[in-house]
């Protein structure tokens, strides 16, 4: 006798913070909780018209809707939920990209410190259901949340959003010609672009001509290098998909000197094009990139430059390109498993994770 189908859930997804340009993190949230991704459950995205409307919706509108629809689940994939939404307990599903609202206050804009950080701290203390984009993020959440809370992996699949998969291997590096490094991300303190500039300056000082190409809007904070950029630095600002594809095709390496990441989405996105990655030594980079990257210490630019010179000088760019493509495929395989477990969770609750202890971060 077949098991009768379970009743689909209604799932409200908080998109009240989405207006205008969509960031990479926001695109991840849209993909993870899209109606087609969560079938047969009914997904109802909630939007807002303005910042005041967003604030009212997050703190009053969503909790009011929860009272009117007591069987529904509420997903918060961007801004942290307000206290009244956290009070929904197991019906409040909080997707956590990182814990920097708690752990890196010096790297936050005043808006984040004033509005987002207090709600995030409350949610971390009293929330009961957390979904995380990496094991590194999950361990950071587990360190501050209640021991009774569920912390489950929901790693995002990384699409080839820039159309890089059909690119040939990265540009061939010829000694004596400029080594072109690409960095992607908003110009803000946590990305630590001064460290990237120092590394490229060290390459040039060591006799290896090098260029740094930065793609990303200027965010908050003071950035002295913008007033007098060195000759090897090109600031491209925002570029469209075709422009980024062209840059990936011209550059030899992707460079990240970020102080911290919850995931490091651009690192995986460019791996569709086989671009080798250079990233800081650290847990999240090791988790996400595996054996596919060259790991450096950005705080020591001369040593990092020496490692990079050895890396490109011994013919490792070709194998590194193949490793990049293999790694993003590995990651997407893990993400597919997480997505399947999450769909079961929506019907079965925490029992969906019982068959794989590695899918959750235990107390």
PDB file of C-alpha atoms in Angstrom, residues 107-116 220-221:
ATOM      1  CA  UNK A 107      33.685  46.050   9.247  1.00  0.00           C
ATOM      2  CA  UNK A 108      30.002  47.061   9.353  1.00  0.00           C
ATOM      3  CA  UNK A 109      28.381  50.178   7.974  1.00  0.00           C
ATOM      4  CA  UNK A 110      26.493  52.331  10.465  1.00  0.00           C
ATOM      5  CA  UNK A 111      23.201  51.128   8.963  1.00  0.00           C
ATOM      6  CA  UNK A 112      24.128  47.505   9.611  1.00  0.00           C
ATOM      7  CA  UNK A 113      25.265  48.259  13.160  1.00  0.00           C
ATOM      8  CA  UNK A 114      22.102  50.213  13.932  1.00  0.00           C
ATOM      9  CA  UNK A 115      19.399  48.129  12.267  1.00  0.00           C
ATOM     10  CA  UNK A 116      20.607  44.632  11.431  1.00  0.00           C
ATOM     11  CA  UNK A 220      31.057  52.095   2.442  1.00  0.00           C
ATOM     12  CA  UNK A 221      34.243  53.050   4.280  1.00  0.00           C
TER      13      UNK A 221
END
